[in-house]
Amino acid sequence: MSQPNPLCVGIDVSKATLDIAASSDVAQFTVSNDSDGFNAIITGLRRHSVALVLMEATGGLEVAVACSLQAEGFEVAVVNPRQARDFARAMGYLAKTDRIDARVLTQMAEVINRHPERKRFIRALPDAERQALAAMVVRRRQLIAMLVAERNRLYPSHPQNKKSINTIIKALEDELARLEKDMNSHIRNHFKEIAERLSSIKGVGTMTVSAMLAEIPELGNALPARNQCAYRCCSCQPGLRDYAWPANHFWRQGWRKISTVHGCACGNPL
């Protein structure tokens, strides 16, 4: 008796729920976006041969379920929401609901599963240590934004408000210093070797190293190849169109978060 074809699974992620659809006659179902829901998905998928699980990036809400599935041995791909929506339009889906999105992701998973460069869509998600560092990097970015805003308010403010603003500035500076201390400690405990190698590059400081480790997981694989340019290995080079018009036109591509990382390098004359 022939084995059934492996399933391709699409998961639409929202804050409270997960909608799951599969490529065969498996009934579509919905679970909560928490550990109980993850266990229900894993239990259901273990009854079948699963080729690929696909979901779209949803502001970090997808990370927990994706990591749980990867930890159980399932191959998981997380795609850009724009790619998923473009695919939906190409397939004629004009309506947009959670259940429809799950079916669209299932069909997209079937296409990716047959793609000759299938492995390009599947990459290991951050481990717990890297997720913790990424959370601290995000929080530092938020604190800096608040600090800049308060400093900008200080000069034009009425004297009545200056004491309050200075109090907030002092609190933000103290919290920023504490957070950076925690980040340095976390890097020493978990990423000491790669951090030392990155810091040996002139113009690369501690906070740049933190952002690189948090936002560019491929960087660890790029470092041993000294004859390769790091940006080429971590998907932050601009795309090159070598066809049609305009010739040799570059466009924005890759992760916007890491613009603060390679932006410093671009300004470094070394």
PDB file of C-alpha atoms in Angstrom, residues 2 18 65 75 107 137 160 162 173 178 180 188 195 205-206 214-215 223 226 231 257:
ATOM      1  CA  SER A   2       1.448   3.356  -0.981  1.00  0.00           C
ATOM      2  CA  LEU A  18      -3.893  29.977  15.686  1.00  0.00           C
ATOM      3  CA  VAL A  65       4.734  28.331  18.034  1.00  0.00           C
ATOM      4  CA  GLU A  75      10.378  21.849   9.233  1.00  0.00           C
ATOM      5  CA  GLN A 107      -1.209  26.366  -0.777  1.00  0.00           C
ATOM      6  CA  VAL A 137      18.020  45.016  21.979  1.00  0.00           C
ATOM      7  CA  GLN A 160       7.127  74.431  35.369  1.00  0.00           C
ATOM      8  CA  LYS A 162      11.494  71.071  33.321  1.00  0.00           C
ATOM      9  CA  GLU A 173      19.331  57.016  31.643  1.00  0.00           C
ATOM     10  CA  ARG A 178      21.186  48.853  33.758  1.00  0.00           C
ATOM     11  CA  GLU A 180      23.243  47.658  28.764  1.00  0.00           C
ATOM     12  CA  ARG A 188      29.730  37.207  27.944  1.00  0.00           C
ATOM     13  CA  ALA A 195      31.449  38.690  20.296  1.00  0.00           C
ATOM     14  CA  GLY A 205      31.440  48.481  19.484  1.00  0.00           C
ATOM     15  CA  THR A 206      29.558  46.570  22.146  1.00  0.00           C
ATOM     16  CA  ALA A 214      20.324  39.577  17.924  1.00  0.00           C
ATOM     17  CA  GLU A 215      19.201  40.512  14.424  1.00  0.00           C
ATOM     18  CA  LEU A 223      32.481  34.569  10.155  1.00  0.00           C
ATOM     19  CA  ARG A 226      37.172  35.420   5.783  1.00  0.00           C
ATOM     20  CA  TYR A 231      26.671  41.431   4.516  1.00  0.00           C
ATOM     21  CA  LYS A 257      16.126  46.471  11.697  1.00  0.00           C
TER      22      LYS A 257
END
